[in-house]
Tab-separated table of C-alpha atoms and ligand atoms in Angstrom:
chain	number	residue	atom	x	y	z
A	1	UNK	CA	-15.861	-22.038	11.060
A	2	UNK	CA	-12.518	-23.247	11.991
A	3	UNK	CA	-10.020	-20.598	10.271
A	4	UNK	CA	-7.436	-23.840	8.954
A	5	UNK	CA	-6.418	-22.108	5.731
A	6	UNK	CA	-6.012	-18.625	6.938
A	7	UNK	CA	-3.351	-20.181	9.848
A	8	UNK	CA	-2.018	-22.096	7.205
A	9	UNK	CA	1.904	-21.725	6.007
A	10	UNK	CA	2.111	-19.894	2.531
A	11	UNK	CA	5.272	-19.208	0.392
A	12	UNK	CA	5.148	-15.972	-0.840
A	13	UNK	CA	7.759	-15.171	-3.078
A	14	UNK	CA	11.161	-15.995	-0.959
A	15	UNK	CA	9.858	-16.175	2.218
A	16	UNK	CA	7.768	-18.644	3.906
A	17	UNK	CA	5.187	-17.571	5.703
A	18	UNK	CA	3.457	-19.238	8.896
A	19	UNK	CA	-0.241	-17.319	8.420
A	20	UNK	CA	-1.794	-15.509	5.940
A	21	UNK	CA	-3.221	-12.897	7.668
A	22	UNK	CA	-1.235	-9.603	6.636
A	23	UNK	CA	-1.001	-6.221	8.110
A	24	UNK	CA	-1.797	-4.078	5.166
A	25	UNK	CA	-0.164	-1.028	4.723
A	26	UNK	CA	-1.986	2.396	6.548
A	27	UNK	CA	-0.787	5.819	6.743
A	28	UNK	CA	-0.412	7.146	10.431
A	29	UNK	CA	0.579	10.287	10.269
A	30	UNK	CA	2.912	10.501	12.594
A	31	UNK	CA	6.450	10.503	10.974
A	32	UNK	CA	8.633	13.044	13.297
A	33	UNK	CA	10.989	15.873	12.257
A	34	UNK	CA	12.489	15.196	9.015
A	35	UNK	CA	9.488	12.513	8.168
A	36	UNK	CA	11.845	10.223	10.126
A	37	UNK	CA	9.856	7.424	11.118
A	38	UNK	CA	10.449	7.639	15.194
A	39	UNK	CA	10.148	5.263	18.378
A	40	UNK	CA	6.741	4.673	18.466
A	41	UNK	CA	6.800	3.573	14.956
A	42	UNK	CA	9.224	1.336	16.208
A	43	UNK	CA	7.092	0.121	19.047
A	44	UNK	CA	3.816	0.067	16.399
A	45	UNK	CA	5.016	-2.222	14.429
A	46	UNK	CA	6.947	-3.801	16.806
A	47	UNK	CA	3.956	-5.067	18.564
A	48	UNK	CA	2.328	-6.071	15.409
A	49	UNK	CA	4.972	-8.201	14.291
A	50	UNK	CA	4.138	-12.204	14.450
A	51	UNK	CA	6.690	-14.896	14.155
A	52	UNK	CA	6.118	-15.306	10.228
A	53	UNK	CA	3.632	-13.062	9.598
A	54	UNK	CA	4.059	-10.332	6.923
A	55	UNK	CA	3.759	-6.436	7.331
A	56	UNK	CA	3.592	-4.240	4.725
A	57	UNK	CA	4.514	-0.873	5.916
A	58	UNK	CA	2.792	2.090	5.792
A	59	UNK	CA	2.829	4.329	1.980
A	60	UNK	CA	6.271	6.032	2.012
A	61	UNK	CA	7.157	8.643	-0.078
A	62	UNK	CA	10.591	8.193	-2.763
A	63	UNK	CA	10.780	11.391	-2.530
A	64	UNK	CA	10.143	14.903	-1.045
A	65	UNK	CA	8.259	15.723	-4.045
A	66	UNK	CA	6.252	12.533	-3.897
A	67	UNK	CA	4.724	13.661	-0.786
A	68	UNK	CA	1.159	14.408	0.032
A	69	UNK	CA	0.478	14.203	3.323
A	70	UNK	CA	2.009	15.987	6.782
A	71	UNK	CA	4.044	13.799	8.759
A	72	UNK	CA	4.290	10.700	6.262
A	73	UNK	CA	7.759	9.075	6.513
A	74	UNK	CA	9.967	9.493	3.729
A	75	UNK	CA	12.925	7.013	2.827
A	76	UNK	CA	14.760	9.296	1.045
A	77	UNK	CA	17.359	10.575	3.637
A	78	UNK	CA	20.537	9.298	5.289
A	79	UNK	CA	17.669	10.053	9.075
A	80	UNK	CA	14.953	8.233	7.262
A	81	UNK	CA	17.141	5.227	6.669
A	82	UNK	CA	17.858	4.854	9.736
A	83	UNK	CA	14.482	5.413	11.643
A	84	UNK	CA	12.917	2.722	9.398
A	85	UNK	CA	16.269	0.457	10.161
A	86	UNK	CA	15.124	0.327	14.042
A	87	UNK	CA	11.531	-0.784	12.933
A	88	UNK	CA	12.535	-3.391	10.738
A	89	UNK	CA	14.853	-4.629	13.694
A	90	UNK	CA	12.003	-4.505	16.199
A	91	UNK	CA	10.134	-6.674	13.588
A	92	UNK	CA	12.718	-9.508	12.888
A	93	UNK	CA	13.275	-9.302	16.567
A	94	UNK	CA	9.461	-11.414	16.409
A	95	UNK	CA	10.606	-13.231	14.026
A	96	UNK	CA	8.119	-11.164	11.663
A	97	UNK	CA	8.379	-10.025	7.702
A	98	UNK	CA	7.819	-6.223	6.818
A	99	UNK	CA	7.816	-4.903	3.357
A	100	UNK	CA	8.233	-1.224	2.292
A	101	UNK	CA	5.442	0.553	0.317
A	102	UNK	CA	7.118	2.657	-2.304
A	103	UNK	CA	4.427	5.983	-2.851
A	104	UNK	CA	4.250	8.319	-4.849
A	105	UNK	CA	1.305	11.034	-4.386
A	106	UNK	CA	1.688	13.045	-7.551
A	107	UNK	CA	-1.637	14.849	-8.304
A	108	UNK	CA	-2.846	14.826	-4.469
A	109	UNK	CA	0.310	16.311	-3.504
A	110	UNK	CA	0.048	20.152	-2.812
A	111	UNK	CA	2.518	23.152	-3.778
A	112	UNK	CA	3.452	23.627	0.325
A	113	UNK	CA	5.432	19.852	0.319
A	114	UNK	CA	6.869	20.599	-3.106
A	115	UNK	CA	10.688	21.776	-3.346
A	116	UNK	CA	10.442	26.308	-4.026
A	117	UNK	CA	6.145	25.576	-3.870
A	118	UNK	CA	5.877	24.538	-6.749
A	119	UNK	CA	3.024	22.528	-8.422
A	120	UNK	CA	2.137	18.916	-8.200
A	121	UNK	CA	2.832	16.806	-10.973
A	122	UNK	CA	0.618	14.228	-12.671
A	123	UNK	CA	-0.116	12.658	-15.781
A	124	UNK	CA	-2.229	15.592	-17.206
A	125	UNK	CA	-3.012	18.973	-15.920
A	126	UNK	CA	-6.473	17.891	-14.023
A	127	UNK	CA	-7.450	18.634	-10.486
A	128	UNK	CA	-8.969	16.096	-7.888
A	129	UNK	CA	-12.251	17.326	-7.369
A	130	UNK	CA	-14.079	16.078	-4.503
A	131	UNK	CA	-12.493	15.934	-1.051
A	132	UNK	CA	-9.529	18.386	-0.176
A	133	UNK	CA	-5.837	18.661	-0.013
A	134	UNK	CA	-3.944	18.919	3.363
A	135	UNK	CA	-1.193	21.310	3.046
A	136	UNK	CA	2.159	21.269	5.355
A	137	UNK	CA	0.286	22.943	8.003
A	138	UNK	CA	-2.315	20.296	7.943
A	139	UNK	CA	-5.037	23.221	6.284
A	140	UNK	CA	-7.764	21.244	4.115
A	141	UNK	CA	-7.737	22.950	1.064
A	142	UNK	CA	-8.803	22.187	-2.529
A	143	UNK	CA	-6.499	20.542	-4.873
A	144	UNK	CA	-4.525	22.479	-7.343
A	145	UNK	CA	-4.345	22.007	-10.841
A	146	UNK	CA	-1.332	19.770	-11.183
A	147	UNK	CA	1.884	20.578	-13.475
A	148	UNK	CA	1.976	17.876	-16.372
A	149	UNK	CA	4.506	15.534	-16.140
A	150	UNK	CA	7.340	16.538	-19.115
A	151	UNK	CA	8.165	13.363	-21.232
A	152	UNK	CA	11.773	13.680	-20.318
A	153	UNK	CA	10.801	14.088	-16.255
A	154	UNK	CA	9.822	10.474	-16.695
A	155	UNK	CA	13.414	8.274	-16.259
A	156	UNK	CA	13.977	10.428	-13.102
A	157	UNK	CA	10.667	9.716	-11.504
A	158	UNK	CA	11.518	5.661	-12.363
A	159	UNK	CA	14.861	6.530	-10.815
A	160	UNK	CA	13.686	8.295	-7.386
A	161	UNK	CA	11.594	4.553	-6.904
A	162	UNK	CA	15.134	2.654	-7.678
A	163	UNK	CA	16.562	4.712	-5.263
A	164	UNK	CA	14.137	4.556	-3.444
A	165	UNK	CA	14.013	0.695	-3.140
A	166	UNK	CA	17.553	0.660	-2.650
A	167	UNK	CA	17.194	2.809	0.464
A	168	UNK	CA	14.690	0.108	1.833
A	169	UNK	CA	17.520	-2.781	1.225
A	170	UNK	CA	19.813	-0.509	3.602
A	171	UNK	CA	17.038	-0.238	5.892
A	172	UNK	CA	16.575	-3.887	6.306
A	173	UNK	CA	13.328	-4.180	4.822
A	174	UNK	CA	12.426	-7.745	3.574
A	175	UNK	CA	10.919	-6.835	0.058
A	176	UNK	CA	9.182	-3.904	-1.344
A	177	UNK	CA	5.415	-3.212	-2.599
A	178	UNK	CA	4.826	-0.315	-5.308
A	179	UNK	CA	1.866	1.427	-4.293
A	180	UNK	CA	-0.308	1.093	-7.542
A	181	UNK	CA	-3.498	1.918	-5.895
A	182	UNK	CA	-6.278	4.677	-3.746
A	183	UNK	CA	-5.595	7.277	-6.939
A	184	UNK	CA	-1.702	8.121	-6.252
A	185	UNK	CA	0.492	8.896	-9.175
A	186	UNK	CA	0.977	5.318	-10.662
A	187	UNK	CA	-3.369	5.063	-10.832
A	188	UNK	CA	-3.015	8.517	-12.466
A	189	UNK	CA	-1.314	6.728	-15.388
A	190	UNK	CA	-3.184	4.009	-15.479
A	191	UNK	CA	-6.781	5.149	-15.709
A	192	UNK	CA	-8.285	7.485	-18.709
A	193	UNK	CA	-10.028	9.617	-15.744
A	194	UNK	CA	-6.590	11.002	-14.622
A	195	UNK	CA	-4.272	10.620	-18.187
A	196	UNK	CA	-4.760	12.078	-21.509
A	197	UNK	CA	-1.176	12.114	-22.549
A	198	UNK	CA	-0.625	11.480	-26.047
A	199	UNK	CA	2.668	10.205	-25.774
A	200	UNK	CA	3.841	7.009	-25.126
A	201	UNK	CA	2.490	7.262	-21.558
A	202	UNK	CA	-1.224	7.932	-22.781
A	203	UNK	CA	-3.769	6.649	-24.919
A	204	UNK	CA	-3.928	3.355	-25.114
A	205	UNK	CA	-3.612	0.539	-22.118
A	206	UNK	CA	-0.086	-0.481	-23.134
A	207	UNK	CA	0.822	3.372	-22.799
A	208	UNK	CA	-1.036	3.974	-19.725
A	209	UNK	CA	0.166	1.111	-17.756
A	210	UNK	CA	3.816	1.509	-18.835
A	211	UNK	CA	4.672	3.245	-16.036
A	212	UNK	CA	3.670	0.961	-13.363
A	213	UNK	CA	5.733	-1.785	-15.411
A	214	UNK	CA	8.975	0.516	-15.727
A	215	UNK	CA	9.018	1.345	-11.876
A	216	UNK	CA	8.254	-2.429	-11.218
A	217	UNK	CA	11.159	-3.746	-13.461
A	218	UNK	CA	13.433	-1.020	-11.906
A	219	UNK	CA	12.213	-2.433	-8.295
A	220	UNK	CA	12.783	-5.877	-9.529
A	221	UNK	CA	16.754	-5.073	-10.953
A	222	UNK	CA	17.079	-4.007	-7.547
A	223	UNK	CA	15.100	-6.406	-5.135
A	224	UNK	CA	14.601	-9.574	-7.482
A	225	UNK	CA	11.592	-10.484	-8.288
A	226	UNK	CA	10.449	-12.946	-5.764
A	227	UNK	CA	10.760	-9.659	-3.074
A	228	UNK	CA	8.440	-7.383	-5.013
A	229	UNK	CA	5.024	-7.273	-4.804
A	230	UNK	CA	2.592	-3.887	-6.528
A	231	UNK	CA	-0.661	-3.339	-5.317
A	232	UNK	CA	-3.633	-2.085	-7.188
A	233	UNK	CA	-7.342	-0.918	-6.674
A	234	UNK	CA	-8.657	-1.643	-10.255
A	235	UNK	CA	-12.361	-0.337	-9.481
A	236	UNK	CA	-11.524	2.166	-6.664
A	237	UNK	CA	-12.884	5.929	-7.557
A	238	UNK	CA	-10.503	7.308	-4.421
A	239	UNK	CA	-9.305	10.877	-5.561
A	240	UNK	CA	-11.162	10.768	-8.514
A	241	UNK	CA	-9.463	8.114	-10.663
A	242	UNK	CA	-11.348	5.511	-12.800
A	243	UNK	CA	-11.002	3.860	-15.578
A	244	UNK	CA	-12.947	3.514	-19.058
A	245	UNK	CA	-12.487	-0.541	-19.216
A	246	UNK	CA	-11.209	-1.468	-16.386
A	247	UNK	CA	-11.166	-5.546	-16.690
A	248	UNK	CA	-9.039	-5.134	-20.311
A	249	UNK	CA	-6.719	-2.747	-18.613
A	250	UNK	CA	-5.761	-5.048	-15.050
A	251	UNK	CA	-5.536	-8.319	-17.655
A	252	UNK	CA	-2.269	-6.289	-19.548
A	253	UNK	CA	-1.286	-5.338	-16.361
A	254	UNK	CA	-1.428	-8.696	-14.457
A	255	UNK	CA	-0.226	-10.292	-17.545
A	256	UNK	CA	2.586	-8.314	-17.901
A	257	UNK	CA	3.396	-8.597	-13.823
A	258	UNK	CA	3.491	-12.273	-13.823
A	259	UNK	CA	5.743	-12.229	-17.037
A	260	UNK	CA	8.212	-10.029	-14.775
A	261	UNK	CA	7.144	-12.883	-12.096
A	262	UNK	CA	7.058	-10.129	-9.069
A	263	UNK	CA	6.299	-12.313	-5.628
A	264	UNK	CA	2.487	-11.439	-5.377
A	265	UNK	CA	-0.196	-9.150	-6.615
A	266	UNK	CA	-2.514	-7.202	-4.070
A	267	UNK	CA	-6.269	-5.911	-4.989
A	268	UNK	CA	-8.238	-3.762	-3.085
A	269	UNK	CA	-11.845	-4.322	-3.273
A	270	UNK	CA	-14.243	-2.242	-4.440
A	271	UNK	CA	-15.650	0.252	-2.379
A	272	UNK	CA	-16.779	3.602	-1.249
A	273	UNK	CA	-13.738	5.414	-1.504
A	274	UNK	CA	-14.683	7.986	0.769
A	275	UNK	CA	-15.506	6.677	4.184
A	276	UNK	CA	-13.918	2.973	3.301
A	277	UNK	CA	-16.167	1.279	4.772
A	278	UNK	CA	-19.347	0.368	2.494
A	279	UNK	CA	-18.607	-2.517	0.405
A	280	UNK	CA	-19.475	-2.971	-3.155
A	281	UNK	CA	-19.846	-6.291	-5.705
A	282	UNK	CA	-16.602	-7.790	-5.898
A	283	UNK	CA	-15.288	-7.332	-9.418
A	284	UNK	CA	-11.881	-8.480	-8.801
A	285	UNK	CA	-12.899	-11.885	-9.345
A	286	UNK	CA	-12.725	-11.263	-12.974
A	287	UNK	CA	-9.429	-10.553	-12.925
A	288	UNK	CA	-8.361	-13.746	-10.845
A	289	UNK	CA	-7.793	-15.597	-14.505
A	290	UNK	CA	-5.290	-13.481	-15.616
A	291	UNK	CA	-3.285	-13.796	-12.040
A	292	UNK	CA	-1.455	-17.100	-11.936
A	293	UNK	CA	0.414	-16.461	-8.466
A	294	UNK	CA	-0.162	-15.335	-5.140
A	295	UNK	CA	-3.188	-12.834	-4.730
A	296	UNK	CA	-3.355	-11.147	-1.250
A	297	UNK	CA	-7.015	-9.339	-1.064
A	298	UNK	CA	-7.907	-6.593	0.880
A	299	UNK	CA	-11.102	-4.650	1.828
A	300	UNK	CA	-13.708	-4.900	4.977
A	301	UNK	CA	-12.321	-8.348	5.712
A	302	UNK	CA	-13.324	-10.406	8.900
A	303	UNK	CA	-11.665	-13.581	10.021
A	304	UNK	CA	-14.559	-15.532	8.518
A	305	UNK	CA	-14.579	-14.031	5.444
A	306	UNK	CA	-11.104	-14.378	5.207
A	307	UNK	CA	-11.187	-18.117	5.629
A	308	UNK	CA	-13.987	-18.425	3.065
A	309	UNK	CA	-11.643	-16.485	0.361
A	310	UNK	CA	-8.564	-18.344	0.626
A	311	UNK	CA	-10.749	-21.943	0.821
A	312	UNK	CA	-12.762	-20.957	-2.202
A	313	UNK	CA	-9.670	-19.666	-4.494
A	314	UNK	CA	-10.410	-15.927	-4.856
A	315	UNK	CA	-7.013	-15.188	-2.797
A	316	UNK	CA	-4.271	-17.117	-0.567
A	317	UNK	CA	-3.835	-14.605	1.516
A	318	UNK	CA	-5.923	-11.578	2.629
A	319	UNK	CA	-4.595	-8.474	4.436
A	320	UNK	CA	-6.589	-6.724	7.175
A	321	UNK	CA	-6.110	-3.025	7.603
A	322	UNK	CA	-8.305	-1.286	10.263
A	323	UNK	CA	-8.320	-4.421	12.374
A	324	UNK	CA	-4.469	-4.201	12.846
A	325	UNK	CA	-4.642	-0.603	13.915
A	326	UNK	CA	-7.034	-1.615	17.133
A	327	UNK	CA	-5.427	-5.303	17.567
A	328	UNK	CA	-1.642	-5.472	17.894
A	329	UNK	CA	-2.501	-9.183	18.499
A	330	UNK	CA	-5.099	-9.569	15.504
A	331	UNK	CA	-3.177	-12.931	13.907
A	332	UNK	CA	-3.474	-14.586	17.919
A	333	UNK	CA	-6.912	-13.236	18.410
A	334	UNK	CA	-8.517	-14.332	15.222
A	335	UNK	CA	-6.914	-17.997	15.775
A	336	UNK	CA	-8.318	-17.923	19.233
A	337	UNK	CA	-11.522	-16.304	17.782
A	338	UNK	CA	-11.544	-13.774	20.146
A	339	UNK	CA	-13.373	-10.754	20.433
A	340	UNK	CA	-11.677	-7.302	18.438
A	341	UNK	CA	-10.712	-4.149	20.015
A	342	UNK	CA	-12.874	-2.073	18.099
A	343	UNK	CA	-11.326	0.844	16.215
A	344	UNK	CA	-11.614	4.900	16.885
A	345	UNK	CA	-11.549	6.483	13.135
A	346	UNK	CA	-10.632	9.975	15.497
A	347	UNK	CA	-6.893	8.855	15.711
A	348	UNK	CA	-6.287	7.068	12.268
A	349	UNK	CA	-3.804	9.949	11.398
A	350	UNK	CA	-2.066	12.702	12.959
A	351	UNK	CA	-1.241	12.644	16.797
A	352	UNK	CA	0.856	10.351	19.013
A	353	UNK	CA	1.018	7.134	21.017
A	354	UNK	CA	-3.070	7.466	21.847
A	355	UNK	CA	-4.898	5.113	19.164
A	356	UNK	CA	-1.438	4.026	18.312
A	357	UNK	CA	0.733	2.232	20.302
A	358	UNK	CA	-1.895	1.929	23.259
A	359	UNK	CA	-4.585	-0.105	21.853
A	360	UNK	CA	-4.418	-3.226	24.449
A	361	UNK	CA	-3.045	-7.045	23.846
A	362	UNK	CA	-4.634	-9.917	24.522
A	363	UNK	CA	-3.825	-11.039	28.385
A	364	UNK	CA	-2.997	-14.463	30.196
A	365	UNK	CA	-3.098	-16.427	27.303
A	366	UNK	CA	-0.511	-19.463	26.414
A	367	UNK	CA	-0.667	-19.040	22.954
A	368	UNK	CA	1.170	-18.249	20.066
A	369	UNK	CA	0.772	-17.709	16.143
B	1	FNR	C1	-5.481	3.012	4.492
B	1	FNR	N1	-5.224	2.347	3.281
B	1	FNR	C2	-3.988	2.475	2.683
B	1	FNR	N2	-3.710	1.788	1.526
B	1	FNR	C3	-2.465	1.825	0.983
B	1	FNR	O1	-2.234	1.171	-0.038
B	1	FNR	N3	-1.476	2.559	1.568
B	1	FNR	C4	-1.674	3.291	2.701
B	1	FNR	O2	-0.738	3.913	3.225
B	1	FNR	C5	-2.982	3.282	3.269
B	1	FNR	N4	-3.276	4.013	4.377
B	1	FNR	C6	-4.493	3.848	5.044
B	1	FNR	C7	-4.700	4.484	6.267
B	1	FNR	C8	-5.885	4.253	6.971
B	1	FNR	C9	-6.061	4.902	8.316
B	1	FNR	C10	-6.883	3.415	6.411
B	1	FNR	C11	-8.166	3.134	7.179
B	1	FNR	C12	-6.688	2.817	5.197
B	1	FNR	C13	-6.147	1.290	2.830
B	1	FNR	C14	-5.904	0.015	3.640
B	1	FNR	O3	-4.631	-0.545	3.350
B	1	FNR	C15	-6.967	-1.070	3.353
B	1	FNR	O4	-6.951	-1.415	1.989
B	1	FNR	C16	-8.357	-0.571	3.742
B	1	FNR	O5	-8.364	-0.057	5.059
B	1	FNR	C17	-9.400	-1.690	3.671
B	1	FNR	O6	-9.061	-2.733	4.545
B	1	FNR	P1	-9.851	-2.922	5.969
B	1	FNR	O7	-9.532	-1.740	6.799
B	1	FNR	O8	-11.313	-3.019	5.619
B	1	FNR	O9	-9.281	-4.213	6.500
């Protein structure tokens, strides 16, 4: 199948892009002192970059209480600022797009990131059940029972993502993403799994998804709209979310996100939230009626499969995540249709340059994407 549509030119909110195959964002673990993002983030991305081709960059916590993971970069500090500032140079060097993904990890967080150890915070006082925790130390442990959320602690969570999109202008990002998906604090809210608040933040689907639509309108005041884009995994079980009626609750939400016309929506597929890698039906085509602008996919694509999306409607553009960690190249080698580094799940997070920056381009070849 000749991949025409995926190499085809797509406007995406401000920018025009020359493919639509997207680096979607992955977590590294590898952030140096400070969770300064360091030179071989700058060379990672670097050589991922394609003249017109869009990154989004790796979950990135607003701030130090939004943190879940050891060695996740931050872009909260003066340091932080300026490590991301070299890799959104190296980027634009190529001629390349990279967004920021805005994370919070509120109930998967644990007391040893937390300012004076103290508890997580989430919607409502439940634990994550299966899988564990990773403290500072990188220890797996099992989750503690987050700390409610206080009605009042709400404006200054919506204010640590304004800041912390405001950081990401200064660090010469092109646009920001709000990570809505994978069970992080925004999912909390949305889904009656995670949230039985009975304020104006629980309950029903307007309550529950108001906070995704505050933090996006605050991202929007500072961004514009055609630089935003929120991602979401509306039937994704990943540290234990899920939701009661899911299709009623993404229509409001999509509704609502195209009324604040942010650039692009981005759904995860459905599947196995542990190991990522068996796929399930794909319900997000239900919710393709309610999205009247650009969809990027995401979820066990292959170049073919890719292709067959964007020809058939179900998305325009379709981001590829543990295919960019092995292929620096992946945009070039899927044009060419040539054969995939495979990927070794051993150095997806934590470590250094090996399964990072070392995974081999393609050699001797004339062309470009
Ligand atoms: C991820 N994923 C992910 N998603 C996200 O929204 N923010 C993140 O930081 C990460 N981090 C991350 C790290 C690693 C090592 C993996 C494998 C995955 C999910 C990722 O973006 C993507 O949706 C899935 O990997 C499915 O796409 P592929 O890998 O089948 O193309």
């Amino acid at each position: 199948m000749s991949l025409s549509r995926l190499f085809s030119p797509l406007r995406l909110g401000r920018y025009d892009l020359a493919h639509r195959v997207i680096m979607a964002p992955l977590t590294r673990m590898r952030a140096g002192g400070g969770n300064v993002p360091n030179d071989l983030a700058r060379e990672y991305y670097g050589q991922r970059a394609s003249s017109g081709g869009l990154i989004i960059a790796e979950a990135t916590q607003i701030s130090s209480s939004a943190q879940g993971y050891p060695a996740t970069p931050g872009i909260h500090s003066a340091a932080q600022v300026e490590g991301w500032k070299k890799v959104t140079d190296a980027v634009h060097a190529k001629g390349g797009f990279i967004f920021l993904q805005l994370w919070h990890t509120g109930r998967s967080s644990h007391s040893s990131f937390q300012p004076n150890g103290a508890l997580p915070v989430a919607p409502s006082p439940i634990a994550i059940k299966s899988g564990t925790a990773l403290t500072a130390d990188w220890k797996p442990v099992p989750y503690e029972t987050p700390r409610a959320l206080e009605l009042d602690e709400i404006p200054i969570i919506i204010e640590s993502y304004r800041q912390g999109a405001r950081n990401a202008l200064v660090a010469g990002f092109d646009g920001v993403e709000l990570h809505g998906a994978n069970g992080y604090l925004i999912e909390q809210f949305l889904h009656t799994r995670s949230n039985q608040r009975t304020d104006i933040y629980g309950g029903s689907i307007e309550n529950r998804a108001r906070l995704l639509l505050e933090v996006t309108a605050a991202l929007v005041d500072v961004w514009g709209a055609d630089r935003v884009g929120v991602r979401m995994s509306p039937f994704g079980t990943y540290n234990d979310v899920g939701d009661a009626d899911p299709i009623a609750l993404y229509r409001h939400v999509l509704t609502r996100l195209a009324e604040l016309d942010v650039a692009y929506a981005h759904l995860i597929e459905a599947r196995d939230g542990t190991s990522m890698e068996i796929e399930a039906p794909q319900d997000v085509d239900q919710l393709r009626p309610f999205w009247p602008k650009t969809l990027i996919l995401a979820g066990g694509f292959t170049g073919e499969s890719a292709e067959a999306a964007i020809r058939s409607g179900r998305a325009d553009a379709v981001a590829f995540g543990r295919w960019f960690i092995a292929n620096p190249d992946l945009p070039l080698r899927l044009r060419l249709g040539a054969p995939l580094n495979p990927y070794d799940r051993s150095t997806f997070y934590g470590g250094a340059a090996a399964g990072y920056v070392d995974y081999p381009a393609m050699k001797n070849t004339q062309f470009a994407v």
